[in-house]
PDB file of C-alpha atoms in Angstrom:
ATOM      1  CA  MET A   1     -30.551 -73.388 -44.274  1.00 59.00           C
ATOM      2  CA  ILE A   2     -27.894 -71.983 -46.577  1.00 59.00           C
ATOM      3  CA  ARG A   3     -24.329 -72.384 -45.533  1.00 63.00           C
ATOM      4  CA  LYS A   4     -21.982 -69.460 -45.592  1.00 66.00           C
ATOM      5  CA  THR A   5     -18.732 -70.538 -46.832  1.00 65.00           C
ATOM      6  CA  LYS A   6     -15.626 -69.408 -45.022  1.00 77.00           C
ATOM      7  CA  LYS A   7     -12.707 -67.800 -46.875  1.00 82.00           C
ATOM      8  CA  TYR A   8      -9.958 -70.202 -47.522  1.00 85.00           C
ATOM      9  CA  ASP A   9     -12.156 -73.462 -46.890  1.00 92.00           C
ATOM     10  CA  ASN A  10     -11.851 -75.891 -49.694  1.00 94.00           C
ATOM     11  CA  ILE A  11     -10.097 -79.118 -50.233  1.00 95.00           C
ATOM     12  CA  TRP A  12      -7.835 -77.976 -53.070  1.00 96.00           C
ATOM     13  CA  LEU A  13      -6.410 -75.053 -50.523  1.00 96.00           C
ATOM     14  CA  GLY A  14      -5.707 -77.972 -48.069  1.00 96.00           C
ATOM     15  CA  LEU A  15      -4.161 -80.177 -50.668  1.00 97.00           C
ATOM     16  CA  GLY A  16      -2.116 -77.734 -52.383  1.00 97.00           C
ATOM     17  CA  SER A  17      -0.860 -76.479 -48.836  1.00 97.00           C
ATOM     18  CA  ALA A  18       0.034 -79.910 -47.670  1.00 97.00           C
ATOM     19  CA  VAL A  19       1.912 -80.760 -50.828  1.00 97.00           C
ATOM     20  CA  VAL A  20       3.717 -77.501 -50.625  1.00 97.00           C
ATOM     21  CA  LEU A  21       4.646 -77.809 -47.056  1.00 97.00           C
ATOM     22  CA  THR A  22       5.876 -81.387 -47.502  1.00 97.00           C
ATOM     23  CA  ILE A  23       8.294 -80.029 -50.408  1.00 96.00           C
ATOM     24  CA  LEU A  24       9.385 -77.205 -48.211  1.00 97.00           C
ATOM     25  CA  SER A  25      10.165 -79.680 -45.410  1.00 97.00           C
ATOM     26  CA  PHE A  26      12.054 -82.057 -47.671  1.00 96.00           C
ATOM     27  CA  TYR A  27      14.005 -79.199 -49.059  1.00 96.00           C
ATOM     28  CA  GLY A  28      14.592 -78.272 -45.264  1.00 95.00           C
ATOM     29  CA  PHE A  29      16.195 -81.510 -44.611  1.00 95.00           C
ATOM     30  CA  TYR A  30      18.480 -80.959 -47.593  1.00 95.00           C
ATOM     31  CA  LEU A  31      19.499 -77.589 -46.202  1.00 95.00           C
ATOM     32  CA  ILE A  32      20.308 -78.772 -42.920  1.00 93.00           C
ATOM     33  CA  ASN A  33      22.633 -81.694 -44.332  1.00 91.00           C
ATOM     34  CA  GLN A  34      24.050 -79.459 -47.266  1.00 92.00           C
ATOM     35  CA  SER A  35      27.422 -79.262 -45.911  1.00 92.00           C
ATOM     36  CA  GLU A  36      27.621 -82.688 -45.848  1.00 92.00           C
ATOM     37  CA  PHE A  37      26.317 -83.350 -49.456  1.00 90.00           C
ATOM     38  CA  GLY A  38      26.884 -80.184 -51.282  1.00 90.00           C
ATOM     39  CA  SER A  39      24.358 -80.236 -54.455  1.00 92.00           C
ATOM     40  CA  LEU A  40      20.761 -81.316 -54.248  1.00 93.00           C
ATOM     41  CA  THR A  41      21.733 -84.211 -56.644  1.00 94.00           C
ATOM     42  CA  LYS A  42      24.100 -85.787 -54.305  1.00 94.00           C
ATOM     43  CA  PHE A  43      21.731 -85.522 -51.436  1.00 94.00           C
ATOM     44  CA  LEU A  44      19.213 -87.287 -53.549  1.00 93.00           C
ATOM     45  CA  LYS A  45      21.548 -90.075 -54.734  1.00 94.00           C
ATOM     46  CA  ALA A  46      22.741 -90.701 -51.372  1.00 94.00           C
ATOM     47  CA  LEU A  47      19.174 -90.727 -49.814  1.00 92.00           C
ATOM     48  CA  GLN A  48      18.505 -93.346 -52.805  1.00 91.00           C
ATOM     49  CA  LEU A  49      21.804 -95.289 -52.397  1.00 93.00           C
ATOM     50  CA  THR A  50      20.797 -95.876 -48.315  1.00 92.00           C
ATOM     51  CA  GLU A  51      17.222 -96.439 -48.980  1.00 91.00           C
ATOM     52  CA  MET A  52      16.356 -93.703 -46.841  1.00 92.00           C
ATOM     53  CA  PHE A  53      14.395 -91.552 -49.326  1.00 92.00           C
ATOM     54  CA  SER A  54      11.174 -92.934 -48.000  1.00 93.00           C
ATOM     55  CA  SER A  55      11.954 -92.184 -44.335  1.00 93.00           C
ATOM     56  CA  VAL A  56      12.732 -88.697 -45.390  1.00 94.00           C
ATOM     57  CA  VAL A  57       9.734 -88.121 -47.239  1.00 94.00           C
ATOM     58  CA  SER A  58       7.625 -89.675 -44.592  1.00 94.00           C
ATOM     59  CA  LEU A  59       9.462 -87.071 -41.940  1.00 94.00           C
ATOM     60  CA  SER A  60       8.568 -84.414 -44.339  1.00 95.00           C
ATOM     61  CA  ALA A  61       5.064 -84.797 -44.091  1.00 94.00           C
ATOM     62  CA  LEU A  62       4.969 -84.462 -40.404  1.00 96.00           C
ATOM     63  CA  PRO A  63       4.607 -80.612 -40.543  1.00 96.00           C
ATOM     64  CA  ASN A  64       1.250 -81.212 -42.308  1.00 97.00           C
ATOM     65  CA  LEU A  65      -0.415 -82.194 -38.634  1.00 96.00           C
ATOM     66  CA  LEU A  66       0.083 -78.800 -37.493  1.00 97.00           C
ATOM     67  CA  LEU A  67      -1.547 -77.502 -40.725  1.00 97.00           C
ATOM     68  CA  PHE A  68      -4.452 -79.877 -40.269  1.00 97.00           C
ATOM     69  CA  PHE A  69      -5.102 -78.794 -36.575  1.00 97.00           C
ATOM     70  CA  VAL A  70      -4.774 -75.187 -37.971  1.00 96.00           C
ATOM     71  CA  PHE A  71      -7.617 -75.644 -40.154  1.00 96.00           C
ATOM     72  CA  ILE A  72      -9.620 -77.609 -37.506  1.00 96.00           C
ATOM     73  CA  TRP A  73      -8.981 -74.960 -34.836  1.00 96.00           C
ATOM     74  CA  THR A  74     -10.298 -72.366 -37.386  1.00 94.00           C
ATOM     75  CA  LYS A  75     -13.170 -74.416 -38.571  1.00 94.00           C
ATOM     76  CA  ARG A  76     -12.092 -74.861 -42.105  1.00 95.00           C
ATOM     77  CA  ASN A  77     -12.873 -78.525 -42.348  1.00 95.00           C
ATOM     78  CA  ARG A  78     -12.838 -78.719 -45.984  1.00 96.00           C
ATOM     79  CA  SER A  79      -9.412 -77.742 -45.938  1.00 96.00           C
ATOM     80  CA  ALA A  80      -8.409 -80.203 -43.191  1.00 97.00           C
ATOM     81  CA  LYS A  81      -9.836 -82.855 -45.440  1.00 97.00           C
ATOM     82  CA  GLY A  82      -7.502 -81.656 -48.179  1.00 97.00           C
ATOM     83  CA  VAL A  83      -4.481 -81.933 -45.808  1.00 97.00           C
ATOM     84  CA  LEU A  84      -5.902 -85.527 -45.031  1.00 97.00           C
ATOM     85  CA  THR A  85      -6.148 -86.277 -48.626  1.00 97.00           C
ATOM     86  CA  ALA A  86      -2.632 -85.236 -49.333  1.00 97.00           C
ATOM     87  CA  VAL A  87      -1.183 -87.420 -46.295  1.00 96.00           C
ATOM     88  CA  MET A  88      -2.841 -90.292 -47.455  1.00 97.00           C
ATOM     89  CA  LEU A  89      -1.504 -89.928 -51.199  1.00 96.00           C
ATOM     90  CA  ILE A  90       2.146 -89.301 -49.693  1.00 95.00           C
ATOM     91  CA  THR A  91       1.554 -92.739 -47.357  1.00 95.00           C
ATOM     92  CA  ILE A  92       0.532 -94.421 -50.750  1.00 95.00           C
ATOM     93  CA  MET A  93       3.828 -93.189 -52.175  1.00 94.00           C
ATOM     94  CA  VAL A  94       5.858 -94.273 -49.328  1.00 93.00           C
ATOM     95  CA  ALA A  95       4.553 -97.507 -49.336  1.00 94.00           C
ATOM     96  CA  TYR A  96       5.174 -97.937 -52.848  1.00 93.00           C
ATOM     97  CA  LEU A  97       8.793 -96.908 -52.485  1.00 87.00           C
ATOM     98  CA  ARG A  98       9.196 -99.105 -49.479  1.00 89.00           C
ATOM     99  CA  LEU A  99       7.714-102.366 -50.930  1.00 90.00           C
ATOM    100  CA  GLY A 100       8.810-101.679 -54.498  1.00 76.00           C
TER     101      GLY A 100
END
């Protein structure tokens, strides 16, 4: 039986989408707090000094849950696997930041 591949169903799409969504969410945290910190550089330095960088990255990965379910609901399982891969990589990065 030949499997007909669905449009937009591949691991790279899921991985790339999850990474971009995480970066946009992180930037959203900055925009919410922009009046307090001013520049992005000051925001990053404040996160580093308060050791909150890994926590904000963890929260930035949360919207990937919705992305994962959208791919599952539309039966794009390969793209969902890409999202899971990105989340695992982000988790490893956060663990490294917290333990390192």
